Amino acid sequence: MTERRVVITGIGGVTPMGNDWASSWEGLKAGKSGIAPIQGMDATDYVCKIGGEVRDYDPLPYFNNPKEGRRVDRYAALAMGAAKMAVVDSGVEVDKLDLTRVGVMVGSGIGGLATLEKNHQACMTKGPSRVSPFTIPMMISNIASGLISMEYGFGGPNMSIVTACATANNSVGEAWRMIKFGDADMFVAGGSEASFTPMGLAGFGNMRALSTRNDEPTRASRPFDVGRDGFVMGEGAGVVVIEELEHAKARGATIYAELAGYGVSADAYHLSAPSPDGTGPARAMAMALKHAGLNPEDIAYLNAHGTSTPLGDIAETKAMKIAFGDHAKNGLMVSSTKSMTGHLLGAAGAVELAACVMAVKEGIVPPTINLEDQDPECDLDYVPNEAREVEVNAAMSNGFGFGGHNATLVVRKFV
């Protein structure tokens, strides 16, 4: 790869904390929980009845043609909102860009599950003629990237990566790689998810992956705590604008941080469980550090995958100890913002990357809330319950997906 540097110039987000990134970040700093009883569907008969839903979101203002906004799955509608916010935040004047040099890489772990379920039901109960002709383009996982490119005319590299809960990390990382190779100058990259559907909730619930602390929703997501009993599902979208440094400087862009490193690996172990020794994620973290040209002690803050599952939190702690050595217990601050947002699945990595960017920019590390009785096997500094004001020169974000997919991103202050 060339030495082309890549910087982050725009952030957009729609999360259970708020329908824009500013309010989402304020909620994360305040240690606010976005988890509540599920309202978007009847969860009475499900083992898990709580989640991190996006509330009162109107996607139509984010589409040039509101008619098109009515013909998309919720996951794509969330993606479009976050993408539009990120582009606006970047300050770019689209009509002055070489549109063939701007790419889109916005993925989804599951895609249009609501569309699939709705039209399957129609087919089974009313016959095939009642299936919408928009079913396939609405449900496929690549359509968010396609829609965003069409909205702006971005004609550069365009694709969708599906690596479960590592999707957004891989999307941003592979966009970074394409800019480094010179295949594009700018990317709109991230992830989106909307899986509060009967199949989504039942599927995760019946594999015993979800918390059943239904009577205490705000306390249900508790990474690294002895009382954790599974993750809490969330929905939303996170998108960043990344671009080659000289391209950003030429247009006078405000730079949040430098996207410095990216690492990937596989556990090669199990469909859904993490490898218990942590070696797979450790390799991804080590690769990201190598690409960034940083030593372990250069990382002040790590936004953990930290899902609040009994096995996952221990395995990630082991991985951090392998990757960071003595620094893991002597200086590294770790937190899981999933304690507040829930697990946004394919969108999680982009939202958590944005939290890392803001930690670098503002010198504020968001907390891990609900950490009341720390698991002895999770023995690092997880920034319990209150945000911490401290200088952060470099930060790391982890994302791990079913199938053993591991992806890590590193950001640092731009100098």
PDB file of N, CA, C and O in Angstrom, residues 341-377:
ATOM      1  N   THR A 341     -26.173   1.395  24.570  1.00  0.00           N
ATOM      2  CA  THR A 341     -26.928   1.322  23.307  1.00  0.00           C
ATOM      3  C   THR A 341     -27.570  -0.038  23.084  1.00  0.00           C
ATOM      4  O   THR A 341     -28.478  -0.169  22.267  1.00  0.00           O
ATOM      5  N   GLY A 342     -27.098  -1.060  23.792  1.00  0.00           N
ATOM      6  CA  GLY A 342     -27.376  -2.411  23.366  1.00  0.00           C
ATOM      7  C   GLY A 342     -26.470  -2.749  22.196  1.00  0.00           C
ATOM      8  O   GLY A 342     -25.601  -1.961  21.796  1.00  0.00           O
ATOM      9  N   HIS A 343     -26.662  -3.929  21.639  1.00  0.00           N
ATOM     10  CA  HIS A 343     -25.803  -4.405  20.556  1.00  0.00           C
ATOM     11  C   HIS A 343     -26.455  -4.095  19.211  1.00  0.00           C
ATOM     12  O   HIS A 343     -27.463  -4.695  18.846  1.00  0.00           O
ATOM     13  N   LEU A 344     -25.864  -3.155  18.488  1.00  0.00           N
ATOM     14  CA  LEU A 344     -26.413  -2.723  17.206  1.00  0.00           C
ATOM     15  C   LEU A 344     -26.001  -3.632  16.047  1.00  0.00           C
ATOM     16  O   LEU A 344     -26.162  -3.272  14.875  1.00  0.00           O
ATOM     17  N   LEU A 345     -25.464  -4.801  16.369  1.00  0.00           N
ATOM     18  CA  LEU A 345     -25.165  -5.823  15.372  1.00  0.00           C
ATOM     19  C   LEU A 345     -24.304  -5.255  14.245  1.00  0.00           C
ATOM     20  O   LEU A 345     -23.207  -4.778  14.500  1.00  0.00           O
ATOM     21  N   GLY A 346     -24.764  -5.278  13.017  1.00  0.00           N
ATOM     22  CA  GLY A 346     -23.955  -4.812  11.905  1.00  0.00           C
ATOM     23  C   GLY A 346     -23.659  -3.329  11.907  1.00  0.00           C
ATOM     24  O   GLY A 346     -22.794  -2.865  11.164  1.00  0.00           O
ATOM     25  N   ALA A 347     -24.342  -2.567  12.727  1.00  0.00           N
ATOM     26  CA  ALA A 347     -24.087  -1.125  12.843  1.00  0.00           C
ATOM     27  C   ALA A 347     -23.147  -0.789  13.988  1.00  0.00           C
ATOM     28  O   ALA A 347     -22.640   0.333  14.076  1.00  0.00           O
ATOM     29  N   ALA A 348     -22.917  -1.753  14.882  1.00  0.00           N
ATOM     30  CA  ALA A 348     -22.214  -1.460  16.131  1.00  0.00           C
ATOM     31  C   ALA A 348     -20.842  -0.842  15.909  1.00  0.00           C
ATOM     32  O   ALA A 348     -20.476   0.154  16.550  1.00  0.00           O
ATOM     33  N   GLY A 349     -20.063  -1.418  15.004  1.00  0.00           N
ATOM     34  CA  GLY A 349     -18.685  -0.978  14.849  1.00  0.00           C
ATOM     35  C   GLY A 349     -18.535   0.468  14.438  1.00  0.00           C
ATOM     36  O   GLY A 349     -17.608   1.155  14.884  1.00  0.00           O
ATOM     37  N   ALA A 350     -19.426   0.972  13.597  1.00  0.00           N
ATOM     38  CA  ALA A 350     -19.313   2.359  13.149  1.00  0.00           C
ATOM     39  C   ALA A 350     -19.693   3.327  14.264  1.00  0.00           C
ATOM     40  O   ALA A 350     -19.070   4.381  14.432  1.00  0.00           O
ATOM     41  N   VAL A 351     -20.727   2.984  15.021  1.00  0.00           N
ATOM     42  CA  VAL A 351     -21.118   3.829  16.159  1.00  0.00           C
ATOM     43  C   VAL A 351     -20.002   3.847  17.197  1.00  0.00           C
ATOM     44  O   VAL A 351     -19.671   4.902  17.770  1.00  0.00           O
ATOM     45  N   GLU A 352     -19.396   2.702  17.434  1.00  0.00           N
ATOM     46  CA  GLU A 352     -18.332   2.624  18.429  1.00  0.00           C
ATOM     47  C   GLU A 352     -17.039   3.266  17.937  1.00  0.00           C
ATOM     48  O   GLU A 352     -16.284   3.842  18.728  1.00  0.00           O
ATOM     49  N   LEU A 353     -16.790   3.200  16.635  1.00  0.00           N
ATOM     50  CA  LEU A 353     -15.665   3.951  16.075  1.00  0.00           C
ATOM     51  C   LEU A 353     -15.876   5.439  16.294  1.00  0.00           C
ATOM     52  O   LEU A 353     -14.941   6.169  16.662  1.00  0.00           O
ATOM     53  N   ALA A 354     -17.095   5.906  16.066  1.00  0.00           N
ATOM     54  CA  ALA A 354     -17.395   7.323  16.279  1.00  0.00           C
ATOM     55  C   ALA A 354     -17.152   7.714  17.732  1.00  0.00           C
ATOM     56  O   ALA A 354     -16.657   8.822  18.013  1.00  0.00           O
ATOM     57  N   ALA A 355     -17.472   6.825  18.663  1.00  0.00           N
ATOM     58  CA  ALA A 355     -17.200   7.106  20.076  1.00  0.00           C
ATOM     59  C   ALA A 355     -15.701   7.226  20.331  1.00  0.00           C
ATOM     60  O   ALA A 355     -15.252   8.083  21.109  1.00  0.00           O
ATOM     61  N   CYS A 356     -14.917   6.394  19.660  1.00  0.00           N
ATOM     62  CA  CYS A 356     -13.464   6.489  19.778  1.00  0.00           C
ATOM     63  C   CYS A 356     -12.952   7.815  19.216  1.00  0.00           C
ATOM     64  O   CYS A 356     -12.060   8.455  19.787  1.00  0.00           O
ATOM     65  N   VAL A 357     -13.496   8.204  18.077  1.00  0.00           N
ATOM     66  CA  VAL A 357     -13.096   9.477  17.467  1.00  0.00           C
ATOM     67  C   VAL A 357     -13.369  10.638  18.413  1.00  0.00           C
ATOM     68  O   VAL A 357     -12.534  11.532  18.595  1.00  0.00           O
ATOM     69  N   MET A 358     -14.533  10.617  19.047  1.00  0.00           N
ATOM     70  CA  MET A 358     -14.880  11.709  19.960  1.00  0.00           C
ATOM     71  C   MET A 358     -14.044  11.658  21.241  1.00  0.00           C
ATOM     72  O   MET A 358     -13.738  12.701  21.827  1.00  0.00           O
ATOM     73  N   ALA A 359     -13.667  10.465  21.671  1.00  0.00           N
ATOM     74  CA  ALA A 359     -12.772  10.355  22.821  1.00  0.00           C
ATOM     75  C   ALA A 359     -11.435  11.007  22.517  1.00  0.00           C
ATOM     76  O   ALA A 359     -10.862  11.720  23.365  1.00  0.00           O
ATOM     77  N   VAL A 360     -10.937  10.800  21.305  1.00  0.00           N
ATOM     78  CA  VAL A 360      -9.690  11.436  20.885  1.00  0.00           C
ATOM     79  C   VAL A 360      -9.868  12.944  20.762  1.00  0.00           C
ATOM     80  O   VAL A 360      -9.024  13.724  21.210  1.00  0.00           O
ATOM     81  N   LYS A 361     -10.964  13.362  20.178  1.00  0.00           N
ATOM     82  CA  LYS A 361     -11.190  14.788  19.914  1.00  0.00           C
ATOM     83  C   LYS A 361     -11.453  15.578  21.193  1.00  0.00           C
ATOM     84  O   LYS A 361     -10.924  16.682  21.379  1.00  0.00           O
ATOM     85  N   GLU A 362     -12.271  15.010  22.096  1.00  0.00           N
ATOM     86  CA  GLU A 362     -12.709  15.769  23.275  1.00  0.00           C
ATOM     87  C   GLU A 362     -11.998  15.377  24.564  1.00  0.00           C
ATOM     88  O   GLU A 362     -12.146  16.062  25.574  1.00  0.00           O
ATOM     89  N   GLY A 363     -11.254  14.286  24.547  1.00  0.00           N
ATOM     90  CA  GLY A 363     -10.604  13.850  25.775  1.00  0.00           C
ATOM     91  C   GLY A 363     -11.593  13.333  26.807  1.00  0.00           C
ATOM     92  O   GLY A 363     -11.417  13.557  28.005  1.00  0.00           O
ATOM     93  N   ILE A 364     -12.618  12.652  26.341  1.00  0.00           N
ATOM     94  CA  ILE A 364     -13.622  12.070  27.235  1.00  0.00           C
ATOM     95  C   ILE A 364     -13.832  10.610  26.838  1.00  0.00           C
ATOM     96  O   ILE A 364     -14.179  10.316  25.700  1.00  0.00           O
ATOM     97  N   VAL A 365     -13.616   9.713  27.800  1.00  0.00           N
ATOM     98  CA  VAL A 365     -13.826   8.281  27.566  1.00  0.00           C
ATOM     99  C   VAL A 365     -15.185   7.897  28.124  1.00  0.00           C
ATOM    100  O   VAL A 365     -15.446   8.064  29.311  1.00  0.00           O
ATOM    101  N   PRO A 366     -16.097   7.388  27.278  1.00  0.00           N
ATOM    102  CA  PRO A 366     -17.415   7.001  27.777  1.00  0.00           C
ATOM    103  C   PRO A 366     -17.312   5.778  28.688  1.00  0.00           C
ATOM    104  O   PRO A 366     -16.391   4.972  28.558  1.00  0.00           O
ATOM    105  N   PRO A 367     -18.261   5.622  29.594  1.00  0.00           N
ATOM    106  CA  PRO A 367     -18.151   4.554  30.591  1.00  0.00           C
ATOM    107  C   PRO A 367     -18.759   3.227  30.148  1.00  0.00           C
ATOM    108  O   PRO A 367     -19.440   3.140  29.121  1.00  0.00           O
ATOM    109  N   THR A 368     -18.509   2.216  30.956  1.00  0.00           N
ATOM    110  CA  THR A 368     -19.276   0.976  30.931  1.00  0.00           C
ATOM    111  C   THR A 368     -20.266   1.075  32.085  1.00  0.00           C
ATOM    112  O   THR A 368     -19.858   1.039  33.250  1.00  0.00           O
ATOM    113  N   ILE A 369     -21.542   1.266  31.789  1.00  0.00           N
ATOM    114  CA  ILE A 369     -22.504   1.382  32.884  1.00  0.00           C
ATOM    115  C   ILE A 369     -22.918  -0.011  33.361  1.00  0.00           C
ATOM    116  O   ILE A 369     -22.643  -1.017  32.730  1.00  0.00           O
ATOM    117  N   ASN A 370     -23.556  -0.044  34.503  1.00  0.00           N
ATOM    118  CA  ASN A 370     -24.056  -1.279  35.131  1.00  0.00           C
ATOM    119  C   ASN A 370     -22.935  -2.213  35.571  1.00  0.00           C
ATOM    120  O   ASN A 370     -23.176  -3.399  35.825  1.00  0.00           O
ATOM    121  N   LEU A 371     -21.730  -1.710  35.670  1.00  0.00           N
ATOM    122  CA  LEU A 371     -20.614  -2.528  36.143  1.00  0.00           C
ATOM    123  C   LEU A 371     -20.541  -2.382  37.660  1.00  0.00           C
ATOM    124  O   LEU A 371     -19.877  -1.500  38.192  1.00  0.00           O
ATOM    125  N   GLU A 372     -21.260  -3.252  38.341  1.00  0.00           N
ATOM    126  CA  GLU A 372     -21.422  -3.158  39.794  1.00  0.00           C
ATOM    127  C   GLU A 372     -20.634  -4.223  40.546  1.00  0.00           C
ATOM    128  O   GLU A 372     -20.214  -4.019  41.680  1.00  0.00           O
ATOM    129  N   ASP A 373     -20.464  -5.379  39.935  1.00  0.00           N
ATOM    130  CA  ASP A 373     -19.744  -6.489  40.566  1.00  0.00           C
ATOM    131  C   ASP A 373     -18.873  -7.113  39.481  1.00  0.00           C
ATOM    132  O   ASP A 373     -19.276  -8.034  38.801  1.00  0.00           O
ATOM    133  N   GLN A 374     -17.652  -6.587  39.334  1.00  0.00           N
ATOM    134  CA  GLN A 374     -16.800  -6.947  38.209  1.00  0.00           C
ATOM    135  C   GLN A 374     -16.377  -8.414  38.284  1.00  0.00           C
ATOM    136  O   GLN A 374     -15.962  -8.912  39.328  1.00  0.00           O
ATOM    137  N   ASP A 375     -16.513  -9.103  37.157  1.00  0.00           N
ATOM    138  CA  ASP A 375     -16.106 -10.500  37.059  1.00  0.00           C
ATOM    139  C   ASP A 375     -14.601 -10.607  37.315  1.00  0.00           C
ATOM    140  O   ASP A 375     -13.810  -9.925  36.670  1.00  0.00           O
ATOM    141  N   PRO A 376     -14.182 -11.464  38.242  1.00  0.00           N
ATOM    142  CA  PRO A 376     -12.743 -11.606  38.500  1.00  0.00           C
ATOM    143  C   PRO A 376     -11.941 -11.999  37.260  1.00  0.00           C
ATOM    144  O   PRO A 376     -10.743 -11.704  37.172  1.00  0.00           O
ATOM    145  N   GLU A 377     -12.596 -12.679  36.302  1.00  0.00           N
ATOM    146  CA  GLU A 377     -11.884 -13.044  35.074  1.00  0.00           C
ATOM    147  C   GLU A 377     -11.821 -11.890  34.074  1.00  0.00           C
ATOM    148  O   GLU A 377     -11.138 -11.997  33.048  1.00  0.00           O
TER     149      GLU A 377
END
